[in-house]
Amino acid sequence: MASTPCAACKLLRRKCTQECVFAPYFPPTQPQKFIYVHKVFGASNVTKILNDLPPPNREDAVNSLYYEAEARIRDPIYGCVGLISFLQQCLKKIQQDLVTAKEELAGYIGPDAVNPQQPYLPPLANNPPPNFMMAMEGMPHGVVPQGEPLIIREPNMPQHQHQPQDEQMQLMGTDAQRMAAMILERGDHQQEMFNGYGIDNNGSVTATGYNQMDVNDHTAGGSLSGPSLALGSFGDAYQMGHETEHHISHDQLQTQLMLQPPLQEGQEQNEGQFLMQPMGQENLHEEEDEEELEPPVKWRKSDSKEASY
Amino acid sequence: MSSSSYSNYTNSPCAACKFLRRKCTSECVFAPYFPPDEPLKFANVHRIFGASNVSKILHEVAPHQREDAVNSLAYEAEARLKDPVYGCVGAISVLQREVLRLQRELEETNADLMRYASCLGGETSAYGGRRG
């Protein structure tokens, strides 16, 4: 392995030295990984990002860059932002279903008996996970066309992360209402969209979706236990504030990192390790075989039919 | 939005050309989407993706889709600058977690509902049988 140049140096046709910043993360057996990252971010930018990070965080950074790059190549318009939007819609739909189910259940056993210790209200409005709130912050100005239903809010203040929580909740609630309207508008297409992301007709998540994850956490924003935590440090870091970002050890991250870029062809998959694979590569070059779906984001101005998940 | 706002600045170079210190022509691919009053938008995108890559992506997509493409790139760039390790992939993970958590809660609630409904149904039919 030491004599073989890494995938990056091979592509860039340069000598792979012991100091090569790419070598630990772009093995020669995965040439596609660097090709994608290089195509979308550029080797120079990736080098800068990696050099700015402590070594224990670099592997996660490379994997998330790869994930974003693959998503962008697959969908040049929305990249993985489309998936964020989709997940928000999905979340809203499940919240609504849950409210309905709990109301119905309350008819049988009384309102006090339904989750007496955790009275259910939509999490976004009642008890938003701080990490989720943070995740929704930061959409650059102009992402959401004005006057259209929006999924990802446009922050209008630079200090949004210090916004009072009540205000954040209110904003998220507004988004949720808009999402609800949007889901109603979508009608049958919603189901296609869910299918495209690996959620079956009953609304449950299929094998390509999220069911590999074992979640023991039931408190919003709380920590998940077990080795199946999905990129937990992102949320935890935001939950604790930016000053504590990336404090989790590399070992923890390795066990937590479930959201992986799609596998290379022929690469062995450890199924239990993967949380989701929304961007399978198998059809990457077979556009004609891809199922055409409605764009997963309502804030899209254009009626793109190219996006396919 | 960008197109209209850009029309107000036709005399000023776009944020991209200003940043890159080049002349902003009428054919500038960045100009409609990077108005001069939003310099940070281009700075972020340039820092993470590079102007050349952004230009390539924009040329790949149809003109009416470019604004969405730029905005999603800007979102990704800002997320990456805020969190250099995970970028917006962290948000995806958080959302997935939340979806899964609620999905499980919904399944449990539906199971409870089924149980109560079947119990009630059984009582009703038994009662109805006695009456009949």
Short mmCIF file of C-alpha atoms in Angstrom, two decimals:
data_model
loop_
_atom_site.label_atom_id
_atom_site.label_comp_id
_atom_site.label_asym_id
_atom_site.label_seq_id
_atom_site.Cartn_x
_atom_site.Cartn_y
_atom_site.Cartn_z
CA MET A 1 0.00 0.00 0.00
CA ALA A 2 2.85 2.31 0.84
CA SER A 3 4.30 2.03 -2.63
CA THR A 4 0.97 2.65 -4.31
CA PRO A 5 0.03 6.30 -4.59
CA CYS A 6 -3.26 7.30 -3.03
CA ALA A 7 -6.26 7.88 -5.26
CA ALA A 8 -5.75 11.63 -5.10
CA CYS A 9 -2.10 11.60 -6.10
CA LYS A 10 -2.86 9.10 -8.80
CA LEU A 11 -5.52 11.34 -10.29
CA LEU A 12 -3.42 14.45 -9.91
CA ARG A 13 -0.40 12.59 -11.27
CA ARG A 14 1.89 13.63 -8.53
CA LYS A 15 4.17 11.81 -6.18
CA CYS A 16 2.43 10.53 -3.07
CA THR A 17 4.69 11.29 -0.16
CA GLN A 18 4.37 10.31 3.46
CA GLU A 19 3.05 13.76 4.22
CA CYS A 20 0.25 13.52 1.66
CA VAL A 21 -2.84 14.89 3.37
CA PHE A 22 -5.13 12.85 1.13
CA ALA A 23 -3.48 9.45 1.46
CA PRO A 24 -5.14 8.26 4.68
CA TYR A 25 -8.61 9.06 3.38
CA PHE A 26 -8.43 8.37 -0.33
CA PRO A 27 -7.03 4.87 -0.72
CA PRO A 28 -6.13 3.73 -4.21
CA THR A 29 -8.88 1.14 -4.00
CA GLN A 30 -11.51 3.88 -4.02
CA PRO A 31 -10.63 6.13 -6.94
CA GLN A 32 -14.21 7.35 -7.31
CA LYS A 33 -14.15 8.94 -3.90
CA PHE A 34 -11.50 11.44 -4.82
CA ILE A 35 -12.81 11.94 -8.34
CA TYR A 36 -16.13 13.12 -6.97
CA VAL A 37 -14.70 15.29 -4.23
CA HIS A 38 -12.20 16.82 -6.62
CA LYS A 39 -14.84 17.51 -9.22
CA VAL A 40 -17.16 19.32 -6.85
CA PHE A 41 -14.87 20.96 -4.31
CA GLY A 42 -11.50 20.92 -5.98
CA ALA A 43 -8.38 19.33 -4.54
CA SER A 44 -7.10 22.68 -3.34
CA ASN A 45 -10.20 23.49 -1.33
CA VAL A 46 -10.29 20.00 0.15
CA THR A 47 -6.66 20.36 1.17
CA LYS A 48 -7.46 23.62 2.92
CA ILE A 49 -10.43 22.12 4.72
CA LEU A 50 -8.40 19.13 5.85
CA ASN A 51 -5.43 21.21 6.96
CA ASP A 52 -7.74 23.36 9.05
CA LEU A 53 -8.97 20.31 10.94
CA PRO A 54 -7.26 18.19 13.57
CA PRO A 55 -6.37 14.76 12.17
CA PRO A 56 -9.03 12.87 14.16
CA ASN A 57 -11.76 14.83 12.43
CA ARG A 58 -10.44 14.50 8.92
CA GLU A 59 -11.91 11.15 8.09
CA ASP A 60 -15.40 12.32 8.95
CA ALA A 61 -14.80 15.49 6.98
CA VAL A 62 -13.71 13.55 3.92
CA ASN A 63 -16.69 11.26 4.17
CA SER A 64 -19.13 14.12 4.47
CA LEU A 65 -17.46 15.92 1.57
CA TYR A 66 -17.75 12.79 -0.48
CA TYR A 67 -21.38 12.50 0.42
CA GLU A 68 -22.06 16.08 -0.60
CA ALA A 69 -20.04 15.72 -3.77
CA GLU A 70 -21.86 12.61 -4.86
CA ALA A 71 -25.19 14.27 -4.17
CA ARG A 72 -24.18 17.32 -6.18
CA ILE A 73 -23.05 15.24 -9.12
CA ARG A 74 -26.27 13.33 -9.02
CA ASP A 75 -28.38 16.46 -8.69
CA PRO A 76 -26.44 19.52 -9.84
CA ILE A 77 -29.26 21.84 -8.89
CA TYR A 78 -29.97 20.89 -5.31
CA GLY A 79 -27.29 18.46 -4.23
CA CYS A 80 -27.87 17.15 -0.75
CA VAL A 81 -29.86 20.26 0.17
CA GLY A 82 -32.77 18.60 -1.61
CA LEU A 83 -32.55 15.75 0.84
CA ILE A 84 -32.61 18.14 3.77
CA SER A 85 -35.76 19.63 2.41
CA PHE A 86 -37.27 16.23 1.85
CA LEU A 87 -36.48 15.10 5.37
CA GLN A 88 -38.10 18.22 6.74
CA GLN A 89 -41.25 17.45 4.82
CA CYS A 90 -41.11 13.87 5.97
CA LEU A 91 -40.71 14.99 9.56
CA LYS A 92 -43.67 17.26 9.30
CA LYS A 93 -45.82 14.53 7.81
CA ILE A 94 -44.96 12.12 10.60
CA GLN A 95 -45.61 14.82 13.18
CA GLN A 96 -49.07 15.34 11.77
CA ASP A 97 -49.78 11.62 11.69
CA LEU A 98 -48.59 11.32 15.25
CA VAL A 99 -50.80 14.13 16.45
CA THR A 100 -53.78 12.50 14.76
CA ALA A 101 -52.95 9.09 16.20
CA LYS A 102 -52.49 10.49 19.69
CA GLU A 103 -55.77 12.35 19.50
CA GLU A 104 -57.48 9.18 18.43
CA LEU A 105 -55.81 7.25 21.22
CA ALA A 106 -56.89 9.88 23.70
CA GLY A 107 -60.45 9.08 22.67
CA TYR A 108 -59.95 5.57 24.04
CA ILE A 109 -57.92 6.14 27.12
CA GLY A 110 -58.38 9.80 27.90
CA PRO A 111 -56.11 12.70 27.14
CA ASP A 112 -54.21 12.37 30.41
CA ALA A 113 -53.24 8.80 29.70
CA VAL A 114 -51.56 9.56 26.41
CA ASN A 115 -47.91 10.05 27.28
CA PRO A 116 -48.66 11.51 30.69
CA GLN A 117 -45.05 12.38 31.26
CA GLN A 118 -44.36 13.60 27.78
CA PRO A 119 -47.46 15.33 26.50
CA TYR A 120 -47.10 15.30 22.79
CA LEU A 121 -46.93 18.45 20.83
CA PRO A 122 -45.13 18.73 17.55
CA PRO A 123 -41.49 18.63 18.56
CA LEU A 124 -40.54 21.57 16.45
CA ALA A 125 -42.96 23.81 18.25
CA ASN A 126 -42.81 22.30 21.68
CA ASN A 127 -39.46 20.85 22.35
CA PRO A 128 -37.17 21.33 19.41
CA PRO A 129 -33.90 19.55 19.58
CA PRO A 130 -31.31 22.30 19.71
CA ASN A 131 -29.20 20.52 17.20
CA PHE A 132 -32.10 20.33 14.81
CA MET A 133 -32.78 23.98 15.26
CA MET A 134 -29.21 24.73 14.47
CA ALA A 135 -29.31 22.51 11.49
CA MET A 136 -32.10 24.57 10.11
CA GLU A 137 -30.37 27.80 10.72
CA GLY A 138 -27.96 29.17 8.29
CA MET A 139 -29.74 28.91 5.02
CA PRO A 140 -28.13 31.72 3.14
CA HIS A 141 -30.15 34.67 2.14
CA GLY A 142 -32.16 34.04 -0.95
CA VAL A 143 -32.41 30.30 -0.78
CA VAL A 144 -36.12 30.41 -0.38
CA PRO A 145 -37.97 32.36 -2.98
CA GLN A 146 -40.22 34.83 -1.32
CA GLY A 147 -43.89 34.13 -1.26
CA GLU A 148 -43.54 30.41 -1.76
CA PRO A 149 -43.85 27.73 0.85
CA LEU A 150 -40.51 27.28 2.36
CA ILE A 151 -38.83 24.39 3.97
CA ILE A 152 -35.56 25.85 4.95
CA ARG A 153 -35.85 29.20 6.52
CA GLU A 154 -34.00 32.17 5.33
CA PRO A 155 -32.12 33.63 8.24
CA ASN A 156 -32.43 37.34 8.36
CA MET A 157 -30.10 38.01 11.18
CA PRO A 158 -26.45 37.23 11.43
CA GLN A 159 -26.69 36.32 15.09
CA HIS A 160 -29.43 33.81 14.49
CA GLN A 161 -27.75 31.17 16.58
CA HIS A 162 -28.25 33.42 19.56
CA GLN A 163 -31.86 34.02 18.78
CA PRO A 164 -34.16 33.52 21.73
CA GLN A 165 -35.37 29.96 21.64
CA ASP A 166 -39.01 30.95 21.67
CA GLU A 167 -38.51 32.93 18.56
CA GLN A 168 -36.74 30.04 16.93
CA MET A 169 -39.61 27.78 17.81
CA GLN A 170 -42.07 30.21 16.40
CA LEU A 171 -40.17 30.38 13.16
CA MET A 172 -39.93 26.65 12.96
CA GLY A 173 -43.62 26.40 13.64
CA THR A 174 -44.28 28.72 10.75
CA ASP A 175 -42.19 26.53 8.53
CA ALA A 176 -44.07 23.53 9.73
CA GLN A 177 -47.37 25.09 8.80
CA ARG A 178 -46.08 25.91 5.38
CA MET A 179 -44.81 22.40 4.99
CA ALA A 180 -48.20 21.09 5.96
CA ALA A 181 -49.84 23.18 3.26
CA MET A 182 -47.25 22.02 0.82
CA ILE A 183 -47.77 18.36 1.63
CA LEU A 184 -51.48 18.76 1.08
CA GLU A 185 -50.78 20.41 -2.22
CA ARG A 186 -48.49 17.67 -3.27
CA GLY A 187 -51.14 15.01 -3.00
CA ASP A 188 -50.19 11.75 -4.64
CA HIS A 189 -46.77 12.95 -5.57
CA GLN A 190 -45.83 12.89 -1.95
CA GLN A 191 -45.91 9.15 -1.94
CA GLU A 192 -43.64 8.94 -4.93
CA MET A 193 -41.28 11.25 -3.18
CA PHE A 194 -41.27 9.10 -0.09
CA ASN A 195 -40.64 6.05 -2.18
CA GLY A 196 -37.74 7.75 -3.82
CA TYR A 197 -36.10 8.22 -0.47
CA GLY A 198 -36.70 4.70 0.66
CA ILE A 199 -39.92 5.11 2.57
CA ASP A 200 -42.55 2.57 1.70
CA ASN A 201 -46.20 3.02 0.96
CA ASN A 202 -47.18 2.72 4.57
CA GLY A 203 -45.00 5.56 5.53
CA SER A 204 -42.49 3.33 7.22
CA VAL A 205 -38.91 3.38 6.22
CA THR A 206 -37.55 0.61 4.08
CA ALA A 207 -34.26 -1.17 4.15
CA THR A 208 -32.62 1.53 2.15
CA GLY A 209 -33.82 4.11 4.57
CA TYR A 210 -33.34 4.59 8.22
CA ASN A 211 -34.17 1.31 9.80
CA GLN A 212 -30.63 0.30 10.43
CA MET A 213 -30.40 2.70 13.27
CA ASP A 214 -31.07 1.84 16.83
CA VAL A 215 -32.24 4.89 18.62
CA ASN A 216 -32.70 4.84 22.33
CA ASP A 217 -33.08 8.51 22.66
CA HIS A 218 -36.51 9.96 23.24
CA THR A 219 -35.59 13.36 24.41
CA ALA A 220 -35.21 15.95 21.77
CA GLY A 221 -31.63 16.71 21.12
CA GLY A 222 -30.48 14.23 23.67
CA SER A 223 -27.70 11.85 23.14
CA LEU A 224 -28.23 8.54 21.49
CA SER A 225 -26.70 5.52 23.03
CA GLY A 226 -25.11 2.57 21.38
CA PRO A 227 -22.84 2.26 18.41
CA SER A 228 -25.55 3.20 15.95
CA LEU A 229 -25.60 6.89 16.59
CA ALA A 230 -25.73 8.75 13.34
CA LEU A 231 -23.19 11.49 13.11
CA GLY A 232 -24.11 12.31 16.64
CA SER A 233 -21.35 14.73 17.26
CA PHE A 234 -22.81 17.23 14.85
CA GLY A 235 -25.94 17.54 16.89
CA ASP A 236 -24.20 17.28 20.18
CA ALA A 237 -21.75 19.92 19.22
CA TYR A 238 -24.50 22.29 18.30
CA GLN A 239 -26.45 21.38 21.34
CA MET A 240 -23.59 22.34 23.55
CA GLY A 241 -22.67 25.37 21.57
CA HIS A 242 -20.10 26.07 18.97
CA GLU A 243 -17.32 26.40 21.46
CA THR A 244 -17.52 22.68 22.13
CA GLU A 245 -17.68 21.54 18.54
CA HIS A 246 -15.97 18.32 17.61
CA HIS A 247 -15.03 17.51 21.14
CA ILE A 248 -15.99 13.89 20.70
CA SER A 249 -13.12 11.55 20.28
CA HIS A 250 -12.30 9.95 17.00
CA ASP A 251 -13.17 6.52 18.35
CA GLN A 252 -16.62 7.72 19.19
CA LEU A 253 -17.03 9.26 15.82
CA GLN A 254 -16.09 6.08 14.10
CA THR A 255 -18.82 4.22 15.86
CA GLN A 256 -21.24 7.04 15.42
CA LEU A 257 -20.72 7.74 11.79
CA MET A 258 -23.58 6.02 10.10
CA LEU A 259 -24.29 8.34 7.29
CA GLN A 260 -21.81 7.22 4.74
CA PRO A 261 -21.32 8.07 1.14
CA PRO A 262 -22.60 5.47 -1.25
CA LEU A 263 -20.52 2.45 -1.69
CA GLN A 264 -18.20 1.92 -4.55
CA GLU A 265 -19.06 -0.79 -6.93
CA GLY A 266 -17.88 -4.06 -5.54
CA GLN A 267 -17.21 -2.59 -2.15
CA GLU A 268 -18.43 -4.72 0.68
CA GLN A 269 -21.26 -3.23 2.60
CA ASN A 270 -21.71 -3.62 6.27
CA GLU A 271 -25.44 -3.13 6.30
CA GLY A 272 -25.82 -2.62 9.98
CA GLN A 273 -23.51 0.31 9.81
CA PHE A 274 -25.42 2.37 7.34
CA LEU A 275 -28.15 4.70 8.18
CA MET A 276 -29.13 5.64 4.70
CA GLN A 277 -28.05 5.54 1.17
CA PRO A 278 -30.16 8.02 -0.65
CA MET A 279 -27.72 8.55 -3.44
CA GLY A 280 -26.98 5.12 -4.81
CA GLN A 281 -24.33 5.16 -7.44
CA GLU A 282 -25.59 2.25 -9.39
CA ASN A 283 -27.70 4.47 -11.60
CA LEU A 284 -25.42 7.42 -11.66
CA HIS A 285 -24.57 6.95 -15.28
CA GLU A 286 -27.87 5.46 -16.25
CA GLU A 287 -30.08 8.48 -16.10
CA GLU A 288 -32.67 6.87 -18.32
CA ASP A 289 -33.25 4.14 -15.77
CA GLU A 290 -33.86 6.49 -12.92
CA GLU A 291 -37.32 6.94 -11.67
CA GLU A 292 -38.47 10.45 -12.24
CA LEU A 293 -39.83 12.00 -9.15
CA GLU A 294 -41.31 15.25 -8.17
CA PRO A 295 -38.72 17.66 -6.89
CA PRO A 296 -38.50 17.05 -3.19
CA VAL A 297 -38.36 20.68 -2.29
CA LYS A 298 -41.19 23.07 -2.66
CA TRP A 299 -38.99 26.12 -2.59
CA ARG A 300 -37.71 25.15 -5.96
CA LYS A 301 -38.66 27.76 -8.42
CA SER A 302 -38.06 25.58 -11.36
CA ASP A 303 -39.93 22.44 -12.17
CA SER A 304 -36.93 20.28 -12.46
CA LYS A 305 -37.57 16.74 -13.43
CA GLU A 306 -33.93 15.90 -13.27
CA ALA A 307 -33.72 15.37 -9.58
CA SER A 308 -34.08 11.79 -8.67
CA TYR A 309 -33.52 10.22 -5.34
CA MET B 1 -35.04 37.85 -6.66
CA SER B 2 -31.48 37.90 -7.77
CA SER B 3 -32.32 38.87 -11.30
CA SER B 4 -34.47 41.77 -10.25
CA SER B 5 -32.06 42.98 -7.65
CA TYR B 6 -29.23 42.68 -10.09
CA SER B 7 -30.98 45.02 -12.48
CA ASN B 8 -30.57 47.70 -9.85
CA TYR B 9 -26.85 47.24 -9.96
CA THR B 10 -26.15 46.96 -13.64
CA ASN B 11 -23.42 49.52 -13.29
CA SER B 12 -21.72 47.71 -10.46
CA PRO B 13 -19.83 44.52 -11.02
CA CYS B 14 -21.46 41.48 -9.48
CA ALA B 15 -20.16 40.17 -6.19
CA ALA B 16 -18.24 37.44 -7.98
CA CYS B 17 -16.44 39.74 -10.40
CA LYS B 18 -15.75 42.19 -7.63
CA PHE B 19 -14.28 39.42 -5.54
CA LEU B 20 -12.26 38.03 -8.44
CA ARG B 21 -11.28 41.53 -9.55
CA ARG B 22 -12.32 41.05 -13.10
CA LYS B 23 -14.57 42.92 -15.46
CA CYS B 24 -18.23 42.00 -15.16
CA THR B 25 -19.63 41.66 -18.64
CA SER B 26 -23.21 41.16 -19.70
CA GLU B 27 -22.39 37.50 -20.27
CA CYS B 28 -21.17 36.98 -16.72
CA VAL B 29 -22.66 33.69 -15.52
CA PHE B 30 -22.47 34.78 -11.89
CA ALA B 31 -24.02 38.22 -12.19
CA PRO B 32 -27.72 37.29 -11.97
CA TYR B 33 -27.18 35.23 -8.86
CA PHE B 34 -24.49 37.06 -6.96
CA PRO B 35 -25.62 40.68 -6.67
CA PRO B 36 -23.06 43.14 -5.37
CA ASP B 37 -25.05 43.69 -2.20
CA GLU B 38 -24.45 40.10 -1.16
CA PRO B 39 -20.68 39.78 -1.20
CA LEU B 40 -20.60 37.07 1.45
CA LYS B 41 -22.70 34.74 -0.64
CA PHE B 42 -20.07 34.51 -3.32
CA ALA B 43 -17.18 34.58 -0.88
CA ASN B 44 -18.56 31.52 0.89
CA VAL B 45 -19.32 29.62 -2.28
CA HIS B 46 -15.93 30.48 -3.73
CA ARG B 47 -14.15 29.41 -0.60
CA ILE B 48 -15.76 25.99 -0.48
CA PHE B 49 -16.39 25.10 -4.10
CA GLY B 50 -14.19 27.47 -6.03
CA ALA B 51 -15.39 29.87 -8.70
CA SER B 52 -14.37 27.52 -11.47
CA ASN B 53 -16.40 24.62 -10.13
CA VAL B 54 -19.41 26.84 -9.52
CA SER B 55 -19.16 28.15 -13.04
CA LYS B 56 -19.07 24.59 -14.37
CA ILE B 57 -22.11 23.60 -12.36
CA LEU B 58 -24.01 26.66 -13.54
CA HIS B 59 -23.22 25.86 -17.15
CA GLU B 60 -24.43 22.32 -16.58
CA VAL B 61 -27.90 23.38 -15.50
CA ALA B 62 -30.58 25.21 -17.43
CA PRO B 63 -30.73 28.98 -16.87
CA HIS B 64 -34.06 28.81 -15.07
CA GLN B 65 -32.58 26.34 -12.59
CA ARG B 66 -29.43 28.27 -11.86
CA GLU B 67 -30.82 30.39 -9.08
CA ASP B 68 -31.84 27.30 -7.15
CA ALA B 69 -28.45 25.75 -7.83
CA VAL B 70 -26.64 28.84 -6.56
CA ASN B 71 -28.78 29.00 -3.47
CA SER B 72 -28.27 25.38 -2.61
CA LEU B 73 -24.53 25.80 -3.17
CA ALA B 74 -24.59 28.83 -0.88
CA TYR B 75 -26.41 26.80 1.74
CA GLU B 76 -23.89 23.98 1.55
CA ALA B 77 -21.00 26.41 1.64
CA GLU B 78 -22.29 28.21 4.69
CA ALA B 79 -22.96 24.93 6.45
CA ARG B 80 -19.44 23.75 5.66
CA LEU B 81 -17.93 26.95 6.96
CA LYS B 82 -19.92 26.67 10.16
CA ASP B 83 -19.08 23.03 10.58
CA PRO B 84 -15.99 22.08 8.59
CA VAL B 85 -16.24 18.44 9.62
CA TYR B 86 -19.80 17.59 8.67
CA GLY B 87 -21.19 20.55 6.78
CA CYS B 88 -24.84 20.14 5.91
CA VAL B 89 -24.49 16.37 6.09
CA GLY B 90 -24.76 16.87 9.83
CA ALA B 91 -28.18 18.40 9.34
CA ILE B 92 -29.22 15.39 7.29
CA SER B 93 -28.17 13.09 10.06
CA VAL B 94 -30.00 15.10 12.69
CA LEU B 95 -33.14 15.12 10.58
CA GLN B 96 -32.92 11.41 9.95
CA ARG B 97 -32.62 10.78 13.63
CA GLU B 98 -35.64 12.88 14.34
CA VAL B 99 -37.65 11.22 11.57
CA LEU B 100 -36.76 7.81 12.90
CA ARG B 101 -37.61 8.76 16.46
CA LEU B 102 -41.04 10.05 15.48
CA GLN B 103 -41.59 7.13 13.14
CA ARG B 104 -41.11 4.74 16.02
CA GLU B 105 -43.35 6.76 18.26
CA LEU B 106 -46.00 6.72 15.58
CA GLU B 107 -45.72 2.96 15.19
CA GLU B 108 -46.08 2.49 18.93
CA THR B 109 -49.07 4.78 19.03
CA ASN B 110 -50.70 2.99 16.11
CA ALA B 111 -50.10 -0.33 17.83
CA ASP B 112 -51.79 1.02 20.97
CA LEU B 113 -54.67 2.21 18.86
CA MET B 114 -55.07 -1.19 17.24
CA ARG B 115 -55.06 -2.83 20.63
CA TYR B 116 -57.68 -0.53 22.07
CA ALA B 117 -59.78 -0.66 18.94
CA SER B 118 -59.75 -4.46 18.87
CA CYS B 119 -60.58 -4.63 22.57
CA LEU B 120 -63.44 -2.25 22.13
CA GLY B 121 -64.57 -4.08 19.00
CA GLY B 122 -64.55 -7.36 20.92
CA GLU B 123 -66.59 -5.92 23.74
CA THR B 124 -69.07 -4.39 21.34
CA SER B 125 -69.58 -7.61 19.41
CA ALA B 126 -69.93 -9.62 22.61
CA TYR B 127 -72.39 -7.11 23.94
CA GLY B 128 -74.23 -7.02 20.64
CA GLY B 129 -74.34 -10.82 20.63
CA ARG B 130 -75.95 -10.88 24.02
CA ARG B 131 -78.47 -8.34 22.96
CA GLY B 132 -79.20 -10.13 19.75
#
